[in-house]
Coordinates of C-alpha atoms and ligand atoms in Angstrom, one line a residue:
M1 CA 77.4 11.5 -17.7
N2 CA 75.3 8.6 -18.8
Q3 CA 72.2 8.0 -16.8
D4 CA 72.9 4.4 -16.1
A5 CA 76.3 5.2 -14.6
V6 CA 74.6 7.7 -12.4
K7 CA 72.1 5.1 -11.2
G8 CA 74.9 2.6 -10.9
A9 CA 72.9 0.2 -13.1
R10 CA 74.6 -2.3 -15.4
Q11 CA 75.4 -1.3 -18.9
S12 CA 75.2 -3.4 -22.0
L13 CA 78.4 -4.0 -23.8
H14 CA 76.6 -3.8 -27.1
G15 CA 75.5 -0.2 -26.8
Q16 CA 72.1 1.3 -26.2
W17 CA 69.0 2.5 -28.1
S18 CA 69.2 6.3 -28.5
S19 CA 65.7 6.8 -27.1
R20 CA 62.4 5.2 -26.1
L21 CA 61.2 5.7 -29.6
A22 CA 64.2 3.9 -31.0
F23 CA 63.4 0.9 -28.9
I24 CA 59.7 0.9 -29.9
L25 CA 60.8 1.1 -33.5
A26 CA 63.3 -1.7 -33.2
A27 CA 60.9 -4.0 -31.3
T28 CA 58.1 -3.2 -33.7
G29 CA 60.5 -3.9 -36.5
S30 CA 61.2 -7.2 -35.0
A31 CA 57.5 -8.0 -34.4
V32 CA 56.1 -6.8 -37.7
G33 CA 57.3 -9.0 -40.5
L34 CA 56.4 -12.1 -42.5
G35 CA 54.5 -13.3 -39.4
N36 CA 51.9 -10.6 -39.9
I37 CA 51.5 -10.5 -43.6
W38 CA 52.5 -14.0 -44.8
R39 CA 52.0 -16.3 -41.9
F40 CA 48.9 -14.9 -40.2
P41 CA 46.6 -15.1 -43.2
Y42 CA 47.7 -18.5 -44.3
V43 CA 47.6 -20.0 -40.8
A44 CA 44.2 -18.4 -40.2
G45 CA 43.0 -19.8 -43.5
E46 CA 44.2 -23.3 -42.7
S47 CA 42.6 -23.1 -39.3
G48 CA 39.1 -22.0 -40.4
G49 CA 39.2 -18.2 -39.9
G50 CA 37.1 -16.5 -37.2
A51 CA 37.4 -18.7 -34.2
F52 CA 41.2 -19.0 -34.8
V53 CA 41.4 -15.2 -34.9
I54 CA 39.5 -14.7 -31.6
I55 CA 41.7 -17.3 -29.8
Y56 CA 44.8 -15.7 -31.3
L57 CA 43.7 -12.3 -30.0
G58 CA 43.1 -13.8 -26.6
C59 CA 46.6 -15.3 -26.6
I60 CA 48.1 -12.0 -27.5
L61 CA 46.4 -10.1 -24.6
L62 CA 46.5 -12.7 -21.8
I63 CA 49.8 -14.4 -22.6
G64 CA 51.7 -12.3 -25.2
L65 CA 51.6 -9.0 -23.4
P66 CA 52.8 -10.3 -20.0
V67 CA 55.5 -12.4 -21.7
M68 CA 56.7 -9.5 -23.6
M69 CA 56.9 -7.3 -20.5
S70 CA 58.8 -10.2 -18.8
E71 CA 61.3 -10.5 -21.6
V72 CA 62.0 -6.8 -21.6
L73 CA 62.3 -6.5 -17.9
I74 CA 64.6 -9.5 -17.6
G75 CA 66.8 -8.2 -20.5
R76 CA 67.1 -4.8 -19.0
R77 CA 67.9 -6.1 -15.6
G78 CA 70.6 -8.4 -16.8
R79 CA 72.0 -6.2 -19.6
R80 CA 73.8 -9.1 -21.1
N81 CA 73.1 -11.6 -23.8
P82 CA 70.0 -13.7 -23.0
V83 CA 72.0 -16.8 -22.0
R84 CA 74.2 -14.9 -19.5
T85 CA 71.4 -12.7 -18.4
M86 CA 69.1 -15.7 -17.4
A87 CA 72.1 -17.4 -15.7
V88 CA 73.2 -14.4 -13.7
L89 CA 69.7 -13.4 -12.7
G90 CA 68.9 -17.0 -11.8
E91 CA 71.8 -17.0 -9.4
E92 CA 71.1 -13.5 -8.1
E93 CA 67.5 -14.3 -7.4
G94 CA 68.5 -17.3 -5.3
S95 CA 67.7 -20.0 -7.9
T96 CA 70.2 -21.5 -10.3
R97 CA 72.4 -20.7 -13.2
F98 CA 70.6 -23.3 -15.2
W99 CA 68.1 -20.7 -16.2
G100 CA 70.7 -19.8 -18.8
L101 CA 69.5 -22.8 -20.7
V102 CA 66.3 -20.9 -21.5
G103 CA 68.4 -18.3 -23.3
G104 CA 70.2 -21.2 -25.0
M105 CA 67.0 -22.7 -26.3
G106 CA 66.1 -19.2 -27.6
V107 CA 69.4 -19.1 -29.5
V108 CA 68.6 -22.5 -31.1
A109 CA 65.0 -21.5 -31.9
G110 CA 66.4 -18.4 -33.6
F111 CA 68.6 -20.5 -35.9
L112 CA 65.8 -22.7 -36.9
I113 CA 63.3 -20.0 -37.4
L114 CA 65.6 -17.8 -39.5
S115 CA 66.5 -20.9 -41.6
F116 CA 63.0 -20.9 -43.1
Y117 CA 62.2 -17.2 -42.6
S118 CA 65.1 -16.3 -44.9
V119 CA 63.8 -18.6 -47.7
I120 CA 60.3 -17.0 -47.5
A121 CA 61.8 -13.5 -47.4
G122 CA 63.6 -14.7 -50.5
W123 CA 60.2 -15.2 -52.2
S124 CA 59.4 -11.6 -51.4
L125 CA 62.7 -10.4 -52.9
A126 CA 62.0 -12.5 -56.0
Y127 CA 58.6 -10.9 -56.2
V128 CA 60.1 -7.4 -56.3
V129 CA 61.8 -8.3 -59.5
E130 CA 58.7 -10.1 -60.9
S131 CA 56.5 -7.1 -60.1
A132 CA 58.9 -4.6 -61.5
S133 CA 59.1 -6.5 -64.7
G134 CA 55.3 -6.5 -65.1
A135 CA 54.8 -10.2 -64.6
F136 CA 51.6 -9.6 -62.8
T137 CA 50.0 -6.9 -64.9
G138 CA 46.6 -8.2 -65.9
A139 CA 47.6 -11.7 -64.7
D140 CA 44.9 -14.3 -64.0
S141 CA 45.1 -16.9 -61.3
A142 CA 46.8 -19.4 -63.6
A143 CA 49.5 -16.9 -64.6
V144 CA 50.2 -16.0 -61.0
Q145 CA 50.4 -19.7 -60.1
A146 CA 52.9 -20.2 -62.9
V147 CA 55.2 -17.4 -61.6
F148 CA 55.0 -18.9 -58.1
G149 CA 55.5 -22.4 -59.2
G150 CA 58.5 -21.4 -61.4
L151 CA 60.1 -19.9 -58.4
T152 CA 59.4 -22.6 -55.8
D153 CA 60.2 -25.5 -58.1
S154 CA 63.7 -24.3 -58.6
V155 CA 66.4 -25.1 -55.9
S156 CA 68.8 -22.6 -57.5
R157 CA 66.4 -19.7 -57.7
L158 CA 65.2 -20.2 -54.2
G159 CA 68.8 -20.7 -53.1
I160 CA 70.0 -17.5 -54.6
W161 CA 67.3 -15.3 -53.0
H162 CA 67.8 -17.1 -49.7
T163 CA 71.5 -16.4 -49.9
L164 CA 71.0 -12.7 -50.7
F165 CA 68.6 -12.3 -47.8
M166 CA 71.1 -14.0 -45.4
V167 CA 73.9 -11.7 -46.6
L168 CA 71.7 -8.6 -46.0
T169 CA 70.9 -9.8 -42.5
V170 CA 74.4 -10.6 -41.5
V171 CA 75.7 -7.3 -42.8
V172 CA 73.3 -5.3 -40.6
V173 CA 73.8 -7.4 -37.5
A174 CA 77.6 -7.1 -38.0
R175 CA 77.3 -3.4 -37.8
G176 CA 75.5 -3.2 -34.5
V177 CA 72.1 -2.5 -33.1
Q178 CA 71.8 1.2 -33.8
K179 CA 73.3 2.1 -37.1
G180 CA 71.0 1.3 -39.9
L181 CA 68.3 -0.5 -38.0
E182 CA 66.8 2.4 -36.2
R183 CA 66.8 4.5 -39.3
A184 CA 65.3 1.8 -41.5
V185 CA 62.4 1.0 -39.2
R186 CA 61.4 4.7 -38.8
V187 CA 60.4 4.9 -42.5
L188 CA 59.5 1.4 -43.1
V189 CA 56.7 0.7 -40.6
P190 CA 54.6 3.8 -41.6
A191 CA 55.2 3.2 -45.3
L192 CA 54.0 -0.4 -45.0
L193 CA 50.9 0.8 -43.2
V194 CA 50.1 3.2 -45.9
L195 CA 50.4 0.6 -48.6
L196 CA 48.2 -1.8 -46.7
F197 CA 45.6 0.9 -46.6
V198 CA 45.8 1.3 -50.4
L199 CA 45.3 -2.5 -50.7
L200 CA 42.4 -2.3 -48.2
G201 CA 40.8 0.2 -50.5
Y202 CA 41.1 -2.3 -53.3
A203 CA 39.9 -5.1 -51.2
I204 CA 36.8 -3.2 -50.2
T205 CA 35.8 -2.7 -53.8
S206 CA 36.8 -6.2 -54.9
G207 CA 33.4 -7.7 -54.4
G208 CA 34.6 -10.2 -51.8
F209 CA 34.9 -7.9 -48.8
A210 CA 31.8 -8.9 -46.9
E211 CA 32.7 -12.6 -47.3
G212 CA 36.3 -12.0 -46.4
A213 CA 35.6 -9.9 -43.3
A214 CA 33.0 -12.5 -42.2
Y215 CA 35.5 -15.3 -42.7
L216 CA 38.0 -13.4 -40.5
F217 CA 35.7 -12.2 -37.8
R218 CA 32.7 -14.6 -37.6
P219 CA 33.7 -17.4 -35.3
D220 CA 32.5 -20.9 -35.7
F221 CA 33.7 -22.6 -32.5
S222 CA 32.5 -26.0 -33.7
E223 CA 35.6 -26.0 -35.9
V224 CA 38.0 -25.5 -33.0
T225 CA 40.3 -28.4 -32.0
G226 CA 43.3 -28.6 -29.7
G227 CA 45.4 -28.2 -32.8
V228 CA 43.7 -24.9 -33.8
V229 CA 44.3 -23.5 -30.3
L230 CA 48.0 -24.5 -30.5
M231 CA 48.3 -22.8 -33.9
A232 CA 46.7 -19.6 -32.5
L233 CA 49.1 -19.7 -29.6
G234 CA 52.1 -20.4 -31.8
Q235 CA 51.1 -17.5 -34.1
A236 CA 50.8 -15.1 -31.2
F237 CA 54.4 -16.0 -30.1
F238 CA 55.8 -15.9 -33.6
T239 CA 54.2 -12.6 -34.6
L240 CA 55.3 -10.9 -31.4
S241 CA 58.8 -12.3 -31.6
L242 CA 58.4 -13.9 -28.1
G243 CA 59.7 -17.0 -26.4
M244 CA 63.1 -17.0 -27.9
A245 CA 64.7 -14.1 -26.1
A246 CA 64.9 -11.8 -29.1
I247 CA 63.0 -9.1 -27.3
M248 CA 65.0 -9.9 -24.2
A249 CA 68.2 -9.2 -26.2
Y250 CA 66.7 -5.9 -27.3
G251 CA 65.6 -5.1 -23.7
A252 CA 69.2 -5.2 -22.7
Y253 CA 69.8 -2.1 -24.8
L254 CA 66.8 -0.2 -23.3
P255 CA 67.5 3.0 -21.5
E256 CA 66.9 2.8 -17.7
D257 CA 64.1 5.4 -17.5
T258 CA 61.9 4.0 -20.3
S259 CA 58.5 2.6 -19.3
I260 CA 58.3 -1.1 -20.1
G261 CA 54.5 -1.3 -19.8
S262 CA 53.6 1.4 -22.3
T263 CA 56.3 0.5 -24.8
S264 CA 55.2 -3.2 -24.8
I265 CA 51.6 -2.2 -25.3
T266 CA 52.5 0.1 -28.2
V267 CA 54.4 -2.8 -29.9
V268 CA 51.6 -5.3 -29.3
V269 CA 48.9 -2.9 -30.7
A270 CA 51.0 -2.0 -33.8
D271 CA 51.7 -5.6 -34.5
T272 CA 48.2 -6.9 -34.1
S273 CA 46.7 -4.1 -36.1
I274 CA 49.0 -4.9 -39.0
A275 CA 48.1 -8.6 -38.9
L276 CA 44.4 -7.9 -38.9
L277 CA 44.8 -5.4 -41.7
A278 CA 46.7 -8.0 -43.7
G279 CA 43.9 -10.4 -43.1
L280 CA 41.3 -7.9 -44.2
V281 CA 43.2 -7.4 -47.4
I282 CA 43.9 -11.0 -48.3
F283 CA 40.6 -12.8 -47.7
P284 CA 38.4 -10.5 -49.8
I285 CA 40.8 -11.0 -52.7
V286 CA 40.7 -14.8 -52.0
F287 CA 36.9 -14.9 -52.2
A288 CA 36.5 -12.4 -55.0
N289 CA 38.7 -14.7 -57.1
G290 CA 37.0 -17.9 -56.1
L291 CA 40.2 -19.2 -54.4
A292 CA 40.6 -21.4 -51.4
P293 CA 41.6 -19.8 -48.1
D294 CA 43.5 -22.9 -46.9
Q295 CA 46.1 -23.2 -49.7
G296 CA 49.0 -22.9 -47.3
P297 CA 52.3 -20.9 -47.3
G298 CA 51.8 -19.6 -50.9
L299 CA 48.6 -17.8 -50.0
I300 CA 49.7 -14.2 -50.2
F301 CA 52.0 -14.9 -53.1
L302 CA 49.1 -16.3 -55.0
T303 CA 46.5 -13.7 -54.1
L304 CA 48.1 -10.3 -53.8
P305 CA 49.5 -10.3 -57.4
L306 CA 45.9 -10.7 -58.6
A307 CA 44.9 -7.5 -56.8
F308 CA 48.0 -5.7 -58.1
G309 CA 47.5 -7.0 -61.6
D310 CA 44.0 -5.7 -61.6
M311 CA 44.4 -2.2 -60.2
A312 CA 45.6 1.1 -61.7
G313 CA 49.3 1.6 -61.1
G314 CA 49.5 -2.0 -59.9
Q315 CA 53.0 -2.6 -61.2
F316 CA 54.3 0.3 -59.1
F317 CA 52.3 -0.7 -56.0
A318 CA 53.3 -4.3 -56.3
T319 CA 57.0 -3.5 -56.5
L320 CA 56.8 -1.1 -53.6
F321 CA 54.8 -3.6 -51.6
F322 CA 57.3 -6.4 -52.0
V323 CA 60.2 -4.0 -51.3
L324 CA 58.5 -3.1 -48.0
L325 CA 57.7 -6.7 -47.1
S326 CA 61.3 -7.6 -47.7
F327 CA 62.3 -4.7 -45.4
A328 CA 59.9 -5.8 -42.8
A329 CA 61.3 -9.3 -43.0
W330 CA 64.8 -7.9 -42.8
T331 CA 64.2 -6.0 -39.5
S332 CA 62.7 -9.2 -38.0
A333 CA 65.5 -11.4 -39.2
I334 CA 68.0 -9.1 -37.5
S335 CA 66.4 -9.6 -34.2
M336 CA 66.4 -13.4 -34.6
I337 CA 70.1 -13.7 -34.6
E338 CA 70.9 -10.9 -32.1
P339 CA 70.7 -13.3 -29.1
A340 CA 73.2 -15.7 -30.8
V341 CA 75.5 -12.9 -31.9
A342 CA 75.5 -11.1 -28.5
W343 CA 76.2 -14.4 -26.8
M344 CA 79.1 -15.3 -29.0
V345 CA 80.6 -11.8 -28.7
E346 CA 80.5 -12.1 -24.9
R347 CA 81.4 -15.7 -24.6
F348 CA 84.3 -16.0 -27.1
D349 CA 85.3 -12.3 -27.2
V350 CA 85.0 -12.2 -31.0
T351 CA 83.9 -9.2 -33.0
R352 CA 80.3 -8.8 -34.0
A353 CA 81.2 -9.2 -37.6
A354 CA 82.9 -12.6 -36.9
A355 CA 80.0 -13.8 -34.8
A356 CA 77.4 -12.7 -37.3
S357 CA 79.2 -14.5 -40.1
V358 CA 79.5 -17.8 -38.3
V359 CA 75.9 -17.7 -37.2
G360 CA 74.9 -16.6 -40.7
V361 CA 76.7 -19.5 -42.5
I362 CA 75.1 -22.1 -40.2
I363 CA 71.6 -20.7 -40.7
W364 CA 72.2 -20.4 -44.5
L365 CA 73.1 -24.1 -44.7
L366 CA 70.1 -25.1 -42.6
G367 CA 67.9 -23.0 -44.9
F368 CA 68.4 -25.5 -47.8
L369 CA 66.2 -27.9 -45.9
T370 CA 63.4 -25.4 -46.4
V371 CA 64.4 -24.6 -50.0
M372 CA 64.1 -28.3 -50.9
S373 CA 60.9 -28.7 -49.0
F374 CA 59.2 -27.0 -51.9
N375 CA 60.6 -29.1 -54.7
V376 CA 62.9 -32.1 -54.6
L377 CA 61.9 -33.0 -51.0
S378 CA 58.3 -32.0 -51.2
G379 CA 57.2 -35.6 -51.0
A380 CA 59.2 -36.2 -47.9
T381 CA 56.4 -35.6 -45.5
F382 CA 55.9 -36.7 -41.9
G383 CA 54.4 -35.3 -38.7
A384 CA 53.3 -31.8 -39.5
G385 CA 54.0 -32.1 -43.3
T386 CA 57.1 -31.3 -45.2
I387 CA 60.5 -30.6 -43.5
F388 CA 59.6 -26.9 -43.6
D389 CA 56.3 -27.5 -42.0
N390 CA 58.0 -29.5 -39.2
I391 CA 60.6 -26.9 -38.5
D392 CA 57.9 -24.3 -38.4
H393 CA 55.7 -26.4 -36.1
L394 CA 58.5 -27.4 -33.8
T395 CA 59.7 -23.7 -33.4
S396 CA 56.4 -21.7 -33.5
N397 CA 54.1 -24.1 -31.7
I398 CA 56.5 -25.8 -29.3
M399 CA 59.8 -24.1 -28.7
L400 CA 58.4 -20.5 -28.5
P401 CA 55.5 -21.2 -26.2
L402 CA 57.7 -23.4 -24.0
G403 CA 60.4 -20.7 -23.9
G404 CA 57.6 -18.2 -23.1
L405 CA 56.4 -20.4 -20.3
L406 CA 59.8 -20.6 -18.7
I407 CA 60.4 -16.9 -19.1
V408 CA 57.1 -15.9 -17.5
V409 CA 57.6 -18.4 -14.7
F410 CA 61.1 -16.9 -14.1
A411 CA 59.7 -13.4 -14.0
G412 CA 56.7 -14.3 -11.9
W413 CA 58.0 -16.9 -9.5
V414 CA 61.8 -16.8 -9.5
M415 CA 62.4 -13.1 -9.5
S416 CA 61.4 -11.3 -6.3
E417 CA 58.5 -8.9 -6.2
N418 CA 61.0 -6.2 -5.4
S419 CA 63.1 -6.8 -8.5
T420 CA 60.2 -6.9 -10.9
A421 CA 58.3 -4.0 -9.4
N422 CA 61.4 -2.0 -9.5
E423 CA 62.3 -2.8 -13.1
L424 CA 58.7 -2.4 -14.4
D425 CA 58.1 0.7 -12.5
L426 CA 54.4 0.8 -13.6
A427 CA 52.3 3.9 -13.0
T428 CA 50.0 2.4 -10.4
P429 CA 50.2 -0.5 -8.0
A430 CA 47.1 -2.0 -9.5
R431 CA 48.8 -2.3 -12.9
Y432 CA 51.7 -4.1 -11.3
R433 CA 49.4 -6.5 -9.6
L434 CA 47.6 -7.2 -12.8
W435 CA 50.9 -7.9 -14.6
R436 CA 52.0 -10.2 -11.7
F437 CA 48.7 -12.0 -11.7
L438 CA 48.9 -12.6 -15.5
A439 CA 52.6 -13.6 -15.2
R440 CA 52.2 -15.9 -12.2
Y441 CA 48.9 -17.6 -12.9
V442 CA 47.0 -16.8 -16.1
A443 CA 49.9 -17.2 -18.7
P444 CA 51.5 -20.3 -17.2
V445 CA 48.2 -22.1 -16.6
A446 CA 47.0 -21.2 -20.1
L447 CA 50.2 -22.3 -21.7
V448 CA 50.3 -25.6 -19.9
A449 CA 46.6 -26.2 -20.7
V450 CA 47.2 -25.6 -24.4
F451 CA 50.1 -28.0 -24.4
L452 CA 48.2 -30.7 -22.6
N453 CA 45.2 -30.1 -24.8
A454 CA 47.3 -30.4 -28.0
I455 CA 48.7 -33.7 -27.0
G456 CA 45.2 -34.9 -26.2
L457 CA 45.5 -35.0 -22.4
F458 CA 43.0 -32.3 -21.6
Ligands
LIG1 N1 57.8 -11.5 -35.3 C1 58.4 -11.8 -36.6 C2 57.3 -11.8 -37.7 O1 56.1 -11.7 -37.3 O2 57.6 -11.9 -38.8 C3 59.1 -13.1 -36.6 C4 60.1 -13.3 -35.5 C5 61.1 -12.4 -35.2 C6 59.9 -14.4 -34.7 C7 61.9 -12.6 -34.2 C8 60.8 -14.6 -33.6 C9 61.8 -13.7 -33.4 F1 62.5 -13.8 -32.3

C-alpha cells in the first residue's frame, strides 16, 4: 500500500514523484534555466558585477533558502494546486481562505514570466540551427551581431520559434508530471554542467579570465543603489523559481518521507553553482573581445558564439550547447504553468491536456508583446524600458519577492509551530529553530527593507 495512505496523509490528484531524486531533479530542472545562463550574466553586467553578485548570494542564502523550504512544506501539506492549498491551509490554521490569493498571484506571475521566457527560449532554439549550419564558425563580433540582429528584428522569425517552444511546453505539461520530465532532467543537468566546464576551459585560456573573474567577484560597493539590491533580489527569486508557487506545486507531489531541508539545499547549491559558472564563462569572453558587459538581454547570444567560433570543434559544441540550453529552458517553462494547470484541472474538472492548451494559448498570445519589444515596438519605452523590460521588472523584481514575502509570512506566522515542525521534520531542533528564525524575521524584514529602499523610502 502507498505510504501516504498508511500515514493517512493527503494525496495529490496529479500523481507523485517516484523518488526523492526525482523531486530533486524536477526542482533543479525548474530552477536551472535561462535564469542562470542568460539572465544572471546580463543582469550582473548591467548592475556592475561584483557587488551585485555578493548581494545576490546573500539573498539566496538568507531569503531564497527559507522561502524554498516554505514553498515545499506548504505544497506537501496541502497536496493540492497552490490556490486551493493556500486557501485550505489558511482556514485550517485558523486564518482565512483569502491566502488562496497568493496562489492566484503566482498563477498570474507564471503567465507573464512564461510569455517572455518562451521568446528567449526561442532565441536558443534558433541558435541551434544557426550553430549547426556553421554560422558562427570563425565569426567576428560584427558577424555575430548580424546573426542576432537578423533574428530579433524579425517578428515572424521570433514568432515562429516562440510558437514552437510553447507547443513543446504544452505537450509535456499535458502528459503529466512524471512522464518525460523526470527522464529529461536526469540527463540534461549533468550534460549542461559538462559543457559549461568545456566552455570554462576556453574562458580560462581566452586572455580575459583575470579581468572577467575580477569583474564577477571583486565588489565595488560604491556602485550599489536601491535598484541594484532589488535586481539582485529579483534575480535570486527568478533563478530559484520562487515566489510564484511553482515549487509549491511541485512540493504537492513530494513523497511524505522525503527531507525538505536537504532537498532544498541540494537544489539551491546546484542552481547557484551553475549561475556562477555561467558568469565565469561569459565575462572573460566579453573582456577578451573588448565587448561591454552591460549590453543587456543579448549578452550571451552575442558573446558565446565568439567563443564557439574560435575553438576546435566549435560548431559541434555550439549546437550541443544551445540544444542543452533549450532543454534547460523547457524544464523550467513546464514548472511555470504547472500551478495554473493544476488549478484548472481541480477547479473546472477538465483534463490536463485541455487545461494546458488553454493556458498555452493565452501565454502564446501575450508573448507577442515581447516579440515586438525587440523590433516594431522597440521604441515604445517607459518605466523600466521596453514592454519586455517592464514585464520582466514587474514579475521578477516585484511579484516574485512579494509572493515570497507572503509565503514566508504564511509559513512563519500563520502556520502553527506544530504543523511546520512536523512537515519539515529537520534532523535537529536547532536546524528547525534556524529555519523558523529566518522565515519569521530575517526574510520578511529583508524583503520589506529592499522594497522600501527601492521606492526610496529607506
Ligand atoms: N528558475 C528559472 C530559471 O532560472 O530559468 C525560471 C523560473 C522557473 C522562474 C519557474 C519562475 C518559475 F516559477
